[in-house]
């Protein structure tokens, strides 16, 4: 039995990754999870300079999910390279750096600074709905997505994953734009723009008014979008959105995903990523599935 | 890999005031916890994703106590647990209060009172303990066995009428270090009092949390200086706190 998956020539020991922004750069979760057993750690979004993020409250629970409006707080690429990346490189896992920016220049600044770094892949966040200028224009307009993908691909030393926003009418069109511009893979879904109101205080719960919805509440929509995207393009798809169990992950793989990422459920169980990875292995064993290729996109 | 979420058992639970519950839990977390730290309590219901942060009120060997107010559905469910019921928890989390042997003023407001009990038991110096309630008192007898307790109630039903600040303004309480936990307006006033009297103050902050372990950046508070971890002017309440030197945090 073989749980390996390969994306753009990079082989992962299993298909389970961490979803960007839910796992920082691994340090905090390393107390709960053996990082050596993850397919990859996908870092929190990294920008060209430190970003302070949004005012609080930044998070709110909703039925079977949560809203976040962190506002992409991060210490910037220089500290990432000095402090966070060397920490992660101690482990036998792949490192995917999630990149965010307010403009094409900012994305390219980060991508250029990462060119000499020992990083396996880049994931470009063009879809974070939190910051007014946080890439929303790129992620919601196929032409802008094409432009940023093409420019990033030209500058990048590593294979490029474009992370798509679900806040679009037709996800297939966005997936194709990324593929045509040369993306090596796509990942989806990022969070849905959402809102929660405190009816006693008659106020928005989040200081930012809106936040991104994630967690099990969004899973069925995520599975549908991954299915549509995977059937629209030939490049590999990394699926995410509400994954809590190995069974959830297998749904995404059967919908066509090559790998999967676990996000908000890390907050419900800090060891969930390992449980998902072990559960996939147990599922394969119990059903005599030799490798994940034999079930990928089987529906 | 050194920590894990654990399913512990409730030893006993009782209602100690209107809507306020005291629960003892059998757990090894107690053996390493220090005053001011908290635990994450996971609600046994997948529709409630996020852990509830609750301060450690008191510890014994292999057991700890939490005292909490029913604030919503999660704490309501917690209040229904009986002896022997499983409760999923993670901890100890956060930093805790730095202990001093100098004369101390402990200030607790409302549901900020519980962590003051373990602190009062750990501090070796003379203690003035100022407690603020809306109306009904809780934990005041237990705290009275650790130091001199003064009470304020908003409705004037016991002690000074008003808040903990009204007790402090009477000038009857003094000390060389302040420890405080309570609502933000109280912490703001305590910080000002500490600055005016030129004494150090350690305050325990509250913020909405998601991970509870320092990874998601959901729970930050504004800091007066650039934080070395984030490189911006904020700190994580769950990891860098919940206890901060009042001078470190910007409460405006
Ligand atoms: C460090 C820390 C220590 C705390 N210690 C205590 C304690 O000892 N005793 C006590 O009664 N309460 C304490 N609280 C507050 C307690 O966490 C909330 O009352 C509780 O989470 C409410 O959960 P709920 O499901 O009943 O309410 P709901 O409103 O249904 O909760 C919905 C969501 O909001 C969050 N939330 C709601 N109110 C708060 C709040 N005030 N602070 C943080 N998150 C909140 C919940 O965790 C949950 O994610 C503490 C909070 C923090 C941050
Ligand atoms: C607290 C939080 C922070 C996030 N930060 C980022 C980020 O920095 N970059 C990014 O591309 N996605 C970010 N996301 C989106 C997740 O990576 C993921 O796409 C989304 O949450 C759906 O997966 P889930 O339902 O498993 O959480 C964040 C999500 C959460 C909950
Ligand atoms: S709750 Fe996630 S960083 Fe504090």
Short mmCIF file of C-alpha atoms in Angstrom, two decimals, chain A residues 40-264:
data_model
loop_
_atom_site.label_atom_id
_atom_site.label_comp_id
_atom_site.label_asym_id
_atom_site.label_seq_id
_atom_site.Cartn_x
_atom_site.Cartn_y
_atom_site.Cartn_z
CA UNK A 40 3.22 19.00 4.08
CA UNK A 41 3.02 22.01 6.32
CA UNK A 42 1.46 24.92 4.48
CA UNK A 43 2.45 28.11 6.28
CA UNK A 44 0.39 31.11 7.29
CA UNK A 45 0.31 33.76 4.55
CA UNK A 46 3.66 35.52 4.24
CA UNK A 47 3.83 39.13 2.99
CA UNK A 48 6.72 41.35 1.96
CA UNK A 49 6.60 43.32 5.25
CA UNK A 50 4.96 42.60 8.66
CA UNK A 51 1.16 43.02 8.55
CA UNK A 52 -0.68 43.98 11.77
CA UNK A 53 -3.98 42.32 10.85
CA UNK A 54 -7.49 43.41 11.83
CA UNK A 55 -8.89 44.68 15.13
CA UNK A 56 -10.52 42.14 17.48
CA UNK A 57 -12.83 40.28 17.78
CA UNK A 58 -11.25 38.41 14.90
CA UNK A 59 -12.97 35.04 15.33
CA UNK A 60 -16.50 33.83 16.01
CA UNK A 61 -18.06 30.42 16.25
CA UNK A 62 -20.98 29.58 13.99
CA UNK A 63 -22.98 26.36 13.70
CA UNK A 64 -20.48 23.67 12.66
CA UNK A 65 -17.95 26.27 11.67
CA UNK A 66 -16.32 29.57 12.41
CA UNK A 67 -15.71 33.01 10.98
CA UNK A 68 -12.25 34.54 10.90
CA UNK A 69 -11.07 38.00 10.02
CA UNK A 70 -7.45 37.76 11.13
CA UNK A 71 -6.52 40.17 8.36
CA UNK A 72 -3.46 38.14 7.33
CA UNK A 73 -1.35 39.24 10.29
CA UNK A 74 2.18 37.97 9.67
CA UNK A 75 5.74 39.00 10.57
CA UNK A 76 6.87 39.36 6.95
CA UNK A 77 9.10 37.34 4.67
CA UNK A 78 12.43 38.36 6.26
CA UNK A 79 11.55 36.97 9.68
CA UNK A 80 9.91 33.99 8.03
CA UNK A 81 13.19 33.15 6.32
CA UNK A 82 15.31 33.77 9.41
CA UNK A 83 13.18 32.13 12.06
CA UNK A 84 10.21 30.09 10.84
CA UNK A 85 11.64 28.30 7.84
CA UNK A 86 14.78 26.97 9.63
CA UNK A 87 12.47 25.63 12.35
CA UNK A 88 10.30 23.80 9.82
CA UNK A 89 13.28 22.41 7.94
CA UNK A 90 14.21 20.26 10.96
CA UNK A 91 11.32 18.00 10.08
CA UNK A 92 10.91 15.41 7.40
CA UNK A 93 7.90 17.02 5.79
CA UNK A 94 7.35 19.17 2.72
CA UNK A 95 7.14 22.93 3.18
CA UNK A 96 4.69 24.99 1.15
CA UNK A 97 4.84 28.73 1.71
CA UNK A 98 1.55 30.59 1.38
CA UNK A 99 2.10 34.06 -0.12
CA UNK A 100 -0.16 37.09 0.25
CA UNK A 101 0.08 40.63 -1.02
CA UNK A 102 -1.85 43.82 -1.61
CA UNK A 103 -0.51 44.20 -5.15
CA UNK A 104 1.29 42.27 -7.85
CA UNK A 105 4.55 43.96 -6.77
CA UNK A 106 4.12 42.72 -3.21
CA UNK A 107 3.46 39.14 -4.33
CA UNK A 108 6.55 39.25 -6.55
CA UNK A 109 8.67 40.72 -3.77
CA UNK A 110 7.91 37.70 -1.57
CA UNK A 111 8.28 35.21 -4.41
CA UNK A 112 11.69 36.69 -5.32
CA UNK A 113 12.90 36.58 -1.72
CA UNK A 114 11.87 32.92 -1.50
CA UNK A 115 13.71 32.00 -4.71
CA UNK A 116 16.88 30.88 -2.93
CA UNK A 117 15.07 29.34 0.04
CA UNK A 118 14.74 25.62 0.67
CA UNK A 119 11.00 25.55 0.09
CA UNK A 120 9.15 22.84 -1.84
CA UNK A 121 6.28 24.84 -3.31
CA UNK A 122 4.55 28.22 -3.18
CA UNK A 123 0.83 28.66 -2.65
CA UNK A 124 -0.43 32.04 -3.83
CA UNK A 125 -3.41 33.33 -1.86
CA UNK A 126 -5.46 35.40 -4.29
CA UNK A 127 -8.65 34.70 -2.44
CA UNK A 128 -8.50 35.88 1.15
CA UNK A 129 -11.74 37.75 1.65
CA UNK A 130 -10.61 39.52 4.81
CA UNK A 131 -8.47 42.45 3.87
CA UNK A 132 -10.07 45.01 1.62
CA UNK A 133 -7.11 44.85 -0.74
CA UNK A 134 -5.96 41.40 0.27
CA UNK A 135 -6.01 39.92 -3.19
CA UNK A 136 -9.77 39.79 -3.57
CA UNK A 137 -9.61 41.47 -7.00
CA UNK A 138 -7.20 38.83 -8.29
CA UNK A 139 -9.19 35.91 -6.94
CA UNK A 140 -12.55 37.04 -8.26
CA UNK A 141 -11.62 38.15 -11.77
CA UNK A 142 -10.28 35.55 -14.21
CA UNK A 143 -8.21 38.13 -16.10
CA UNK A 144 -6.54 39.41 -12.93
CA UNK A 145 -5.97 35.83 -11.80
CA UNK A 146 -4.34 35.06 -15.13
CA UNK A 147 -2.07 38.12 -14.83
CA UNK A 148 -0.87 37.34 -11.32
CA UNK A 149 -0.40 33.65 -12.07
CA UNK A 150 1.66 34.38 -15.16
CA UNK A 151 3.84 36.94 -13.36
CA UNK A 152 4.38 34.74 -10.31
CA UNK A 153 5.24 31.74 -12.49
CA UNK A 154 7.87 33.80 -14.29
CA UNK A 155 9.49 34.87 -11.01
CA UNK A 156 9.11 31.71 -8.96
CA UNK A 157 11.91 29.22 -8.43
CA UNK A 158 9.48 26.63 -7.03
CA UNK A 159 6.30 25.08 -8.44
CA UNK A 160 3.28 27.36 -7.95
CA UNK A 161 -0.12 26.49 -6.50
CA UNK A 162 -2.83 29.09 -7.06
CA UNK A 163 -5.28 29.10 -4.13
CA UNK A 164 -8.75 29.91 -5.42
CA UNK A 165 -11.56 31.83 -3.78
CA UNK A 166 -14.98 30.17 -3.60
CA UNK A 167 -16.65 33.60 -3.74
CA UNK A 168 -17.16 33.40 -7.50
CA UNK A 169 -20.00 32.44 -9.79
CA UNK A 170 -18.08 29.83 -11.76
CA UNK A 171 -15.10 28.11 -10.14
CA UNK A 172 -14.34 26.24 -13.40
CA UNK A 173 -13.54 29.50 -15.15
CA UNK A 174 -11.10 30.49 -12.41
CA UNK A 175 -9.45 27.06 -12.42
CA UNK A 176 -8.95 27.27 -16.18
CA UNK A 177 -7.51 30.80 -15.96
CA UNK A 178 -4.91 29.58 -13.47
CA UNK A 179 -4.07 26.58 -15.61
CA UNK A 180 -3.77 28.60 -18.83
CA UNK A 181 -1.45 31.08 -17.10
CA UNK A 182 0.88 28.23 -16.18
CA UNK A 183 -0.03 27.31 -12.60
CA UNK A 184 1.41 23.94 -11.55
CA UNK A 185 -1.57 23.17 -9.33
CA UNK A 186 -4.60 24.80 -7.76
CA UNK A 187 -5.89 24.59 -4.21
CA UNK A 188 -9.43 25.28 -3.02
CA UNK A 189 -11.45 26.35 -1.24
CA UNK A 190 -10.57 29.40 0.75
CA UNK A 191 -13.25 30.76 3.08
CA UNK A 192 -16.70 32.09 2.14
CA UNK A 193 -17.32 35.74 2.97
CA UNK A 194 -19.88 35.69 5.76
CA UNK A 195 -21.34 37.66 8.66
CA UNK A 196 -22.64 37.13 12.18
CA UNK A 197 -24.76 39.59 14.16
CA UNK A 198 -25.07 39.82 17.94
CA UNK A 199 -28.80 40.37 18.35
CA UNK A 200 -28.52 41.56 21.95
CA UNK A 201 -25.93 44.20 21.20
CA UNK A 202 -27.35 44.82 17.69
CA UNK A 203 -23.80 44.81 16.38
CA UNK A 204 -21.56 42.81 14.08
CA UNK A 205 -19.76 40.11 16.06
CA UNK A 206 -16.48 40.63 14.19
CA UNK A 207 -14.76 44.01 14.31
CA UNK A 208 -14.24 43.65 10.56
CA UNK A 209 -18.04 43.16 10.05
CA UNK A 210 -17.40 40.25 7.65
CA UNK A 211 -15.19 37.21 8.03
CA UNK A 212 -14.40 33.99 6.21
CA UNK A 213 -16.56 30.96 6.99
CA UNK A 214 -14.75 27.65 7.32
CA UNK A 215 -15.16 24.31 9.08
CA UNK A 216 -17.52 21.34 8.56
CA UNK A 217 -20.41 23.67 7.66
CA UNK A 218 -18.81 24.38 4.26
CA UNK A 219 -17.66 20.86 3.40
CA UNK A 220 -20.39 19.81 0.95
CA UNK A 221 -19.94 23.01 -1.06
CA UNK A 222 -16.17 22.52 -1.01
CA UNK A 223 -16.53 18.96 -2.31
CA UNK A 224 -18.74 20.18 -5.15
CA UNK A 225 -16.28 22.96 -6.09
CA UNK A 226 -13.28 20.63 -5.97
CA UNK A 227 -15.18 18.19 -8.20
CA UNK A 228 -15.98 20.95 -10.71
CA UNK A 229 -12.45 22.36 -10.71
CA UNK A 230 -10.79 18.95 -10.97
CA UNK A 231 -12.89 18.16 -14.02
CA UNK A 232 -12.17 21.52 -15.64
CA UNK A 233 -8.36 21.31 -15.57
CA UNK A 234 -5.57 18.75 -15.95
CA UNK A 235 -3.27 20.18 -13.26
CA UNK A 236 -3.49 18.65 -9.77
CA UNK A 237 -6.02 19.98 -7.27
CA UNK A 238 -5.51 20.28 -3.51
CA UNK A 239 -8.90 20.05 -1.83
CA UNK A 240 -9.97 21.59 1.47
CA UNK A 241 -12.94 22.97 3.32
CA UNK A 242 -14.28 21.48 6.54
CA UNK A 243 -12.24 18.29 6.61
CA UNK A 244 -12.60 16.69 10.05
CA UNK A 245 -12.03 12.99 9.39
CA UNK A 246 -10.32 10.59 6.98
CA UNK A 247 -13.72 9.91 5.41
CA UNK A 248 -14.08 13.61 4.62
CA UNK A 249 -10.60 13.60 3.04
CA UNK A 250 -11.48 10.56 0.93
CA UNK A 251 -14.58 12.33 -0.36
CA UNK A 252 -12.33 15.11 -1.66
CA UNK A 253 -9.97 12.58 -3.26
CA UNK A 254 -12.88 10.77 -4.91
CA UNK A 255 -14.08 14.18 -6.15
CA UNK A 256 -10.72 14.52 -7.88
CA UNK A 257 -8.27 16.02 -5.37
CA UNK A 258 -4.66 14.84 -5.40
CA UNK A 259 -4.05 16.04 -1.84
CA UNK A 260 -6.11 17.58 0.94
CA UNK A 261 -5.63 20.20 3.65
CA UNK A 262 -7.12 20.41 7.14
CA UNK A 263 -7.88 23.86 8.54
CA UNK A 264 -10.38 24.94 11.18
#
